[in-house]
Amino acid sequence: MDIGFLFGWAKEQGVKVPTKSDGSANIYELFALYNEWKKKGGESKADRSDDGSNNEKQNDKDDKPEVVELDENSELMRRVEGLSRKERVKAVENYLREVLGGKEITFHDGIKATVTGRDADKLARDTYHAEKGERRTAELSEVEKLIDAARFVKKSEVTEHNKDRFSEFRYYRVATRYKGEEEELLLNVGRNIHTNKYQFYAITSSI
């Protein structure tokens, strides 16, 4: 993601760029200031362009999040066709290890995360659900697209049963469409309490 515009916006609005302890720019805090400014109805000089079509495109981009289409004909959906729910879980876990295992995932705000074997197992087990299993399988078949389209919405304290693993949670919202029905999801990212690194470990429905 190109974040250069943030510095131009800060200069234009007279906003002091927040810094980290080492003196470098704190992009996350600066992005939060920008988002807060946008929520209050702010617009930059670039947004006030006389070109109406550009304004319309910008508004569409800001107000209408990208919807990820969950394809029934994806590679993963073909792999699990005809399998029992238990067999499907194992096939999904193997797929996730192939696609995400050992790789560093970068979310739009710069946070980098990985998927451990335990995380892949947790994500895959969610596909066992009798009612949501097929949809969750379709979601995971497009997991890379979900990550690309997801946008940070909040961070929160760790729930009690996860305190042995994580010190904080971050949530990224993404819109999806499956068989014509749209649903917003949250990609859940936790900071490992031992390594201080982030892990993508679950997908939940947005509330």
XYZ file of N, CA and C in Angstrom:
621
model
N 0.842 -1.192 0.000
C 0.000 0.000 0.000
C 0.881 1.247 0.000
N 0.585 2.221 -0.867
C 1.337 3.468 -0.931
C 0.885 4.377 0.206
N 1.791 4.667 1.138
C 1.418 5.493 2.292
C 1.991 6.904 2.189
N 2.619 7.197 1.045
C 3.236 8.514 0.888
C 2.251 9.660 1.037
N 0.977 9.409 0.635
C -0.025 10.468 0.711
C -0.255 10.927 2.146
N 0.014 10.047 3.126
C -0.222 10.403 4.525
C 0.629 11.590 4.954
N 1.883 11.614 4.475
C 2.775 12.705 4.861
C 2.346 14.015 4.203
N 1.870 13.908 2.941
C 1.348 15.098 2.272
C 0.113 15.626 2.968
N -0.751 14.701 3.394
C -1.963 15.101 4.115
C -1.599 15.772 5.431
N -0.641 15.191 6.168
C -0.249 15.749 7.461
C 0.293 17.171 7.304
N 1.115 17.369 6.263
C 1.683 18.700 6.022
C 0.590 19.684 5.655
N -0.341 19.251 4.802
C -1.430 20.114 4.350
C -2.351 20.524 5.491
N -2.585 19.574 6.428
C -3.507 19.839 7.528
C -2.824 20.370 8.781
N -1.505 20.466 8.728
C -0.778 20.956 9.895
C -0.738 19.954 11.019
N -0.800 18.665 10.677
C -0.785 17.597 11.670
C 0.659 17.156 11.915
N 1.042 17.093 13.193
C 2.379 16.639 13.533
C 2.451 15.121 13.395
N 3.423 14.634 12.623
C 3.570 13.199 12.402
C 4.027 12.530 13.689
N 3.228 11.589 14.227
C 3.641 10.882 15.458
C 4.871 10.027 15.192
N 5.696 9.877 16.199
C 6.931 9.109 16.032
C 7.042 7.997 17.066
N 7.865 7.008 16.742
C 8.155 5.919 17.661
C 9.313 6.331 18.571
N 9.670 5.468 19.479
C 10.746 5.765 20.425
C 12.092 5.961 19.726
N 12.237 5.336 18.537
C 13.505 5.476 17.812
C 13.525 6.685 16.899
N 12.439 7.469 16.914
C 12.383 8.689 16.124
C 11.769 8.525 14.749
N 11.507 7.298 14.316
C 10.907 7.065 13.006
C 9.407 7.325 13.065
N 8.800 7.575 11.901
C 7.375 7.878 11.842
C 6.540 6.681 12.267
N 5.536 6.932 13.093
C 4.611 5.886 13.513
C 3.449 5.877 12.526
N 3.556 5.024 11.504
C 2.577 4.999 10.421
C 1.196 4.623 10.925
N 1.126 3.688 11.881
C -0.168 3.220 12.359
C -0.952 4.350 13.029
N -0.266 5.131 13.872
C -0.938 6.245 14.544
C -1.318 7.335 13.541
N -0.438 7.560 12.565
C -0.727 8.580 11.553
C -1.937 8.161 10.726
N -2.009 6.874 10.391
C -3.143 6.367 9.624
C -4.430 6.508 10.429
N -4.349 6.277 11.747
C -5.522 6.403 12.615
C -6.004 7.859 12.649
N -5.056 8.810 12.696
C -5.414 10.232 12.678
C -6.102 10.601 11.371
N -5.573 10.047 10.279
C -6.161 10.317 8.957
C -7.582 9.774 8.877
N -7.782 8.532 9.352
C -9.110 7.929 9.308
C -10.107 8.702 10.152
N -9.654 9.183 11.322
C -10.524 9.962 12.197
C -10.928 11.264 11.520
N -9.969 11.863 10.822
C -10.229 13.106 10.095
C -11.250 12.869 8.982
N -11.111 11.733 8.279
C -12.046 11.404 7.203
C -13.455 11.202 7.751
N -13.556 10.533 8.928
C -14.862 10.275 9.522
C -15.586 11.570 9.867
N -14.803 12.608 10.186
C -15.392 13.897 10.549
C -15.723 14.741 9.335
N -15.579 14.147 8.148
C -15.965 14.847 6.926
C -14.860 15.626 6.271
N -13.625 15.381 6.671
C -12.509 16.102 6.075
C -12.254 15.676 4.651
N -11.679 16.566 3.870
C -11.256 16.233 2.515
C -10.025 17.048 2.175
N -9.120 16.446 1.482
C -7.878 17.116 1.112
C -8.066 17.900 -0.169
N -7.046 18.641 -0.572
C -7.115 19.386 -1.825
C -7.315 18.451 -2.998
N -6.697 17.287 -2.924
C -6.843 16.316 -4.009
C -8.281 15.838 -4.108
N -8.939 15.695 -2.950
C -10.332 15.248 -2.946
C -11.256 16.311 -3.505
N -10.835 17.598 -3.429
C -11.677 18.688 -3.889
C -11.459 19.000 -5.347
N -10.908 18.060 -6.098
C -10.651 18.236 -7.525
C -11.933 18.576 -8.255
N -11.839 19.418 -9.308
C -13.013 19.781 -10.094
C -13.500 18.641 -10.953
N -12.720 17.610 -11.102
C -13.080 16.464 -11.922
C -14.064 15.599 -11.165
N -15.354 15.700 -11.481
C -16.380 14.978 -10.763
C -16.213 13.481 -10.825
N -15.728 12.989 -11.964
C -15.579 11.546 -12.099
C -14.543 11.018 -11.140
N -13.472 11.796 -10.918
C -12.450 11.381 -9.967
C -13.017 11.336 -8.564
N -13.849 12.335 -8.222
C -14.471 12.350 -6.907
C -15.359 11.143 -6.711
N -16.105 10.791 -7.772
C -17.011 9.661 -7.673
C -16.242 8.370 -7.444
N -15.122 8.216 -8.167
C -14.304 7.019 -8.001
C -13.720 6.954 -6.604
N -13.276 8.119 -6.086
C -12.686 8.145 -4.760
C -13.716 7.761 -3.705
N -14.950 8.322 -3.860
C -15.988 8.022 -2.899
C -16.361 6.549 -2.920
N -16.421 5.990 -4.134
C -16.734 4.572 -4.242
C -15.696 3.741 -3.514
N -14.428 4.129 -3.659
C -13.349 3.376 -3.042
C -13.411 3.468 -1.531
N -13.758 4.659 -1.003
C -13.784 4.863 0.437
C -15.029 4.256 1.077
N -16.198 4.412 0.396
C -17.459 4.056 1.021
C -17.900 2.631 0.748
N -17.405 2.021 -0.326
C -17.829 0.684 -0.697
C -16.633 -0.255 -0.669
N -16.461 -0.994 0.402
C -15.316 -1.906 0.484
C -15.380 -2.962 -0.603
N -14.227 -3.394 -1.040
C -14.151 -4.440 -2.046
C -14.817 -5.708 -1.536
N -15.678 -6.297 -2.362
C -16.346 -7.534 -1.991
C -15.605 -8.701 -2.641
N -15.159 -9.628 -1.829
C -14.450 -10.796 -2.340
C -15.465 -11.869 -2.705
N -15.485 -12.248 -3.974
C -16.369 -13.303 -4.446
C -15.770 -14.656 -4.076
N -16.570 -15.490 -3.439
C -16.125 -16.820 -3.042
C -16.540 -17.800 -4.133
N -15.559 -18.284 -4.865
C -15.786 -19.068 -6.078
C -16.045 -20.539 -5.758
N -17.153 -21.064 -6.270
C -17.475 -22.467 -6.084
C -16.524 -23.382 -6.851
N -15.822 -22.816 -7.827
C -14.944 -23.624 -8.681
C -13.466 -23.435 -8.344
N -13.178 -23.029 -7.116
C -11.792 -22.813 -6.720
C -11.061 -24.147 -6.555
N -9.754 -24.068 -6.480
C -8.935 -25.256 -6.305
C -9.307 -26.003 -5.036
N -9.470 -25.290 -3.933
C -9.796 -25.953 -2.668
C -11.176 -26.597 -2.719
N -12.158 -25.915 -3.302
C -13.506 -26.470 -3.367
C -13.520 -27.751 -4.195
N -12.666 -27.819 -5.201
C -12.570 -29.053 -5.981
C -11.943 -30.174 -5.151
N -10.973 -29.807 -4.319
C -10.300 -30.819 -3.499
C -11.228 -31.470 -2.484
N -12.172 -30.696 -1.942
C -13.018 -31.225 -0.868
C -14.323 -31.824 -1.384
N -14.551 -31.730 -2.683
C -15.803 -32.242 -3.239
C -15.966 -33.734 -2.926
N -17.091 -34.079 -2.356
C -17.399 -35.469 -2.048
C -16.796 -35.992 -0.761
N -16.029 -35.171 -0.060
C -15.408 -35.625 1.185
C -16.368 -35.485 2.366
N -16.165 -36.312 3.385
C -16.918 -36.147 4.625
C -16.418 -34.892 5.322
N -17.149 -34.427 6.328
C -16.727 -33.214 7.032
C -15.350 -33.390 7.664
N -15.097 -34.556 8.234
C -13.803 -34.815 8.864
C -12.687 -34.813 7.829
N -12.935 -35.431 6.680
C -11.938 -35.457 5.608
C -11.710 -34.058 5.046
N -12.785 -33.270 4.999
C -12.687 -31.908 4.482
C -11.754 -31.069 5.357
N -11.869 -31.222 6.661
C -11.022 -30.462 7.581
C -9.545 -30.730 7.295
N -9.194 -31.982 7.117
C -7.803 -32.336 6.847
C -7.332 -31.790 5.508
N -8.202 -31.850 4.503
C -7.845 -31.329 3.185
C -7.635 -29.818 3.234
N -8.485 -29.122 3.989
C -8.364 -27.665 4.129
C -7.074 -27.314 4.869
N -6.776 -28.061 5.928
C -5.548 -27.806 6.685
C -4.318 -27.970 5.782
N -4.295 -29.013 4.984
C -3.165 -29.225 4.070
C -3.051 -28.091 3.060
N -4.208 -27.625 2.580
C -4.225 -26.518 1.617
C -3.647 -25.246 2.237
N -4.054 -24.941 3.462
C -3.571 -23.744 4.144
C -2.062 -23.816 4.381
N -1.569 -24.995 4.709
C -0.127 -25.154 4.900
C 0.618 -24.905 3.591
N 0.021 -25.328 2.472
C 0.639 -25.110 1.170
C 0.653 -23.619 0.803
N -0.475 -22.960 1.041
C -0.648 -21.572 0.596
C 0.016 -20.565 1.539
N -0.125 -20.776 2.850
C 0.330 -19.782 3.830
C 1.457 -20.256 4.740
N 1.659 -21.558 4.829
C 2.651 -22.082 5.755
C 4.055 -21.570 5.498
N 4.686 -21.047 6.541
C 6.055 -20.557 6.425
C 6.207 -19.225 5.718
N 5.087 -18.629 5.327
C 5.142 -17.348 4.621
C 4.767 -16.199 5.557
N 5.283 -15.023 5.262
C 4.940 -13.825 6.033
C 3.831 -13.083 5.300
N 2.724 -12.885 5.991
C 1.565 -12.191 5.438
C 1.647 -10.721 5.817
N 1.408 -9.831 4.877
C 1.407 -8.404 5.177
C 0.005 -7.848 4.994
N -0.562 -7.307 6.071
C -1.875 -6.670 5.988
C -1.727 -5.220 5.527
N -2.850 -4.589 5.170
C -2.797 -3.280 4.510
C -2.142 -2.210 5.380
N -2.162 -2.372 6.712
C -1.588 -1.359 7.586
C -0.122 -1.650 7.932
N 0.457 -2.636 7.252
C 1.871 -2.922 7.457
C 2.162 -4.019 8.466
N 1.141 -4.462 9.204
C 1.336 -5.546 10.169
C 1.672 -6.838 9.422
N 2.719 -7.511 9.884
C 3.134 -8.769 9.259
C 2.799 -9.923 10.202
N 2.259 -10.987 9.634
C 1.834 -12.126 10.441
C 2.167 -13.426 9.727
N 2.139 -14.512 10.479
C 2.351 -15.842 9.916
C 1.196 -16.743 10.325
N 1.131 -17.905 9.704
C 0.156 -18.924 10.087
C 0.930 -20.161 10.519
N 0.826 -20.508 11.801
C 1.510 -21.684 12.313
C 0.678 -22.929 12.015
N 1.252 -24.088 12.275
C 0.503 -25.319 12.099
C -0.735 -25.355 12.968
N -0.617 -24.855 14.190
C -1.755 -24.808 15.111
C -2.841 -23.875 14.590
N -2.427 -22.748 13.988
C -3.387 -21.807 13.424
C -4.115 -22.427 12.235
N -3.356 -23.100 11.365
C -3.959 -23.753 10.201
C -4.978 -24.794 10.647
N -4.653 -25.501 11.711
C -5.567 -26.510 12.244
C -6.842 -25.858 12.762
N -6.700 -24.713 13.471
C -7.871 -23.999 14.001
C -8.750 -23.488 12.863
N -8.155 -22.882 11.857
C -8.915 -22.372 10.724
C -9.633 -23.512 10.002
N -8.939 -24.623 9.818
C -9.519 -25.761 9.106
C -10.666 -26.384 9.887
N -10.535 -26.469 11.219
C -11.575 -27.093 12.034
C -12.895 -26.343 11.957
N -12.828 -25.051 11.655
C -14.051 -24.265 11.512
C -14.881 -24.721 10.319
N -14.271 -25.426 9.379
C -15.017 -25.892 8.207
C -15.834 -27.141 8.519
N -15.693 -27.687 9.716
C -16.450 -28.875 10.115
C -17.901 -28.525 10.436
N -18.157 -27.258 10.722
C -19.484 -26.808 11.128
C -20.538 -27.233 10.107
N -21.625 -27.826 10.572
C -22.654 -28.373 9.683
C -23.285 -27.302 8.789
N -23.570 -26.112 9.355
C -24.254 -25.074 8.595
C -23.278 -24.143 7.880
N -22.178 -23.795 8.536
C -21.242 -22.815 7.986
C -20.039 -23.452 7.289
N -19.926 -24.765 7.398
C -18.725 -25.432 6.907
C -18.403 -25.186 5.454
N -19.416 -25.265 4.580
C -19.162 -25.064 3.154
C -18.757 -23.628 2.869
N -19.417 -22.694 3.535
C -19.056 -21.292 3.312
C -17.647 -21.017 3.821
N -17.319 -21.545 5.001
C -15.988 -21.313 5.541
C -14.918 -21.942 4.645
N -15.231 -23.079 4.054
C -14.300 -23.690 3.102
C -14.099 -22.773 1.904
N -15.201 -22.195 1.408
C -15.117 -21.268 0.278
C -14.315 -20.020 0.655
N -14.476 -19.568 1.905
C -13.710 -18.407 2.374
C -12.214 -18.708 2.364
N -11.857 -19.860 2.889
C -10.443 -20.210 2.971
C -9.844 -20.499 1.602
N -10.686 -20.872 0.649
C -10.180 -21.091 -0.704
C -9.681 -19.789 -1.327
N -10.188 -18.659 -0.814
C -9.775 -17.339 -1.308
C -9.061 -16.556 -0.213
N -8.353 -17.267 0.661
C -7.773 -16.627 1.839
C -6.801 -15.511 1.477
N -6.059 -15.672 0.404
C -5.116 -14.615 0.022
C -5.848 -13.354 -0.426
N -6.971 -13.515 -1.113
C -7.771 -12.357 -1.513
C -8.402 -11.686 -0.300
N -8.825 -12.497 0.668
C -9.399 -11.929 1.893
C -8.378 -11.054 2.604
N -7.156 -11.537 2.682
C -6.096 -10.781 3.359
C -5.822 -9.476 2.628
N -5.760 -9.520 1.304
C -5.488 -8.311 0.513
C -6.584 -7.268 0.669
N -7.836 -7.717 0.752
C -8.969 -6.785 0.806
C -9.314 -6.342 2.221
N -8.831 -7.044 3.236
C -9.201 -6.746 4.625
C -8.607 -5.418 5.084
N -9.363 -4.706 5.915
C -8.933 -3.417 6.453
C -9.053 -3.424 7.976
N -8.042 -2.870 8.621
C -7.995 -2.845 10.083
C -9.164 -2.043 10.641
N -9.819 -2.605 11.659
C -10.944 -1.908 12.279
C -10.752 -1.657 13.771
N -10.066 -2.576 14.465
C -9.906 -2.366 15.908
C -8.884 -3.345 16.472
N -8.424 -3.022 17.667
C -7.651 -3.993 18.433
C -8.282 -4.086 19.813
N -8.077 -5.202 20.467
C -8.752 -5.406 21.738
C -7.903 -6.259 22.664
N -8.364 -6.351 23.904
C -7.695 -7.200 24.874
C -7.946 -8.661 24.533
N -7.107 -9.504 25.043
C -7.198 -10.936 24.764
C -8.247 -11.583 25.667
N -9.049 -12.456 25.073
C -10.025 -13.195 25.862
C -9.299 -14.167 26.789
N -9.950 -14.499 27.877
C -9.305 -15.280 28.940
C -8.690 -16.586 28.436
N -9.422 -17.318 27.579
C -8.927 -18.634 27.156
C -7.782 -18.554 26.158
N -7.429 -17.330 25.722
C -6.308 -17.170 24.795
C -5.100 -16.479 25.420
N -5.170 -16.193 26.727
C -4.098 -15.437 27.373
C -2.794 -16.218 27.478
N -2.884 -17.532 27.296
C -1.650 -18.323 27.325
C -0.901 -18.260 26.006
N -1.541 -17.647 24.980
C -0.923 -17.574 23.648
C -0.666 -16.146 23.182
N -1.630 -15.236 23.441
C -1.572 -13.913 22.837
C -1.626 -12.789 23.881
N -1.015 -11.650 23.515
C -1.041 -10.479 24.390
C -2.013 -9.408 23.901
N -2.376 -9.446 22.602
C -3.367 -8.518 22.064
C -3.965 -9.106 20.793
N -5.157 -8.602 20.436
C -5.829 -9.010 19.212
C -5.968 -7.803 18.283
N -5.863 -8.064 16.986
C -6.161 -7.065 15.963
C -7.195 -7.687 15.025
N -8.143 -6.856 14.554
C -9.212 -7.365 13.711
C -9.257 -6.587 12.396
N -9.400 -7.334 11.307
C -9.447 -6.758 9.963
C -10.755 -7.184 9.297
N -11.535 -6.206 8.846
C -12.843 -6.491 8.252
C -12.729 -6.646 6.737
N -13.495 -7.612 6.202
C -13.533 -7.813 4.761
C -14.939 -8.253 4.361
N -15.432 -7.724 3.253
C -16.758 -8.079 2.752
C -16.635 -9.249 1.772
N -17.564 -10.193 1.872
C -17.536 -11.367 0.998
C -18.927 -11.631 0.425
N -18.950 -12.376 -0.670
C -20.224 -12.789 -1.265
C -20.136 -14.265 -1.623
N -21.095 -15.051 -1.126
C -21.117 -16.489 -1.382
C -22.526 -16.886 -1.805
N -22.654 -17.413 -3.005
C -23.946 -17.797 -3.570
C -24.932 -16.634 -3.514
N -24.435 -15.431 -3.801
C -25.278 -14.242 -3.860
C -25.519 -13.565 -2.534
N -25.109 -14.180 -1.428
C -25.330 -13.590 -0.111
C -24.045 -12.950 0.414
N -24.154 -11.683 0.804
C -22.991 -10.959 1.302
C -22.885 -11.087 2.818
N -21.642 -11.143 3.285
C -21.381 -11.211 4.724
C -20.025 -10.575 5.007
N -19.975 -9.772 6.066
C -18.706 -9.192 6.483
C -18.024 -10.129 7.474
N -16.725 -10.312 7.261
C -15.948 -11.177 8.126
C -14.876 -10.380 8.850
N -14.381 -10.943 9.941
C -13.234 -10.377 10.632
C -12.098 -11.383 10.578
N -10.950 -10.951 10.095
C -9.749 -11.772 10.165
C -9.083 -11.438 11.493
N -8.875 -12.432 12.319
C -8.365 -12.223 13.665
C -6.864 -12.479 13.716
N -6.133 -11.504 14.209
C -4.677 -11.586 14.287
C -4.256 -11.371 15.735
N -3.469 -12.284 16.261
C -3.023 -12.167 17.645
C -1.520 -11.978 17.737
N -1.077 -11.224 18.737
C 0.366 -11.058 18.977
C 0.813 -12.123 19.979
N 1.722 -12.964 19.539
C 2.188 -14.069 20.365
C 2.854 -13.560 21.633
N 2.444 -14.092 22.766
C 2.937 -13.619 24.054
C 4.410 -13.971 24.269
N 4.905 -14.972 23.575
C 6.292 -15.410 23.745
C 7.243 -14.772 22.727
N 6.821 -14.723 21.451
C 7.702 -14.196 20.394
C 7.452 -12.727 20.084
N 6.301 -12.185 20.529
C 5.889 -10.812 20.253
C 5.579 -10.591 18.770
N 5.435 -11.693 18.023
C 5.107 -11.601 16.609
C 3.623 -11.910 16.402
N 3.097 -11.446 15.248
C 1.671 -11.614 14.974
C 1.385 -12.921 14.251
N 0.209 -13.485 14.561
C -0.256 -14.705 13.919
C -1.700 -14.526 13.449
N -1.970 -14.892 12.213
C -3.336 -14.935 11.691
C -3.904 -16.290 12.087
N -4.891 -16.280 12.991
C -5.298 -17.546 13.585
C -6.785 -17.884 13.469
N -7.646 -16.933 13.033
C -9.072 -17.258 12.974
C -9.820 -16.292 12.066
N -10.995 -16.741 11.606
C -11.944 -15.898 10.876
C -13.268 -15.980 11.612
N -13.851 -14.833 11.899
C -15.158 -14.810 12.561
C -16.092 -13.897 11.802
N -17.369 -13.978 12.079
C -18.349 -13.100 11.454
C -18.269 -11.731 12.100
N -18.369 -10.689 11.280
C -18.360 -9.322 11.796
C -19.691 -9.035 12.448
N -19.638 -8.375 13.602
C -20.864 -8.030 14.329
C -21.151 -6.540 14.178
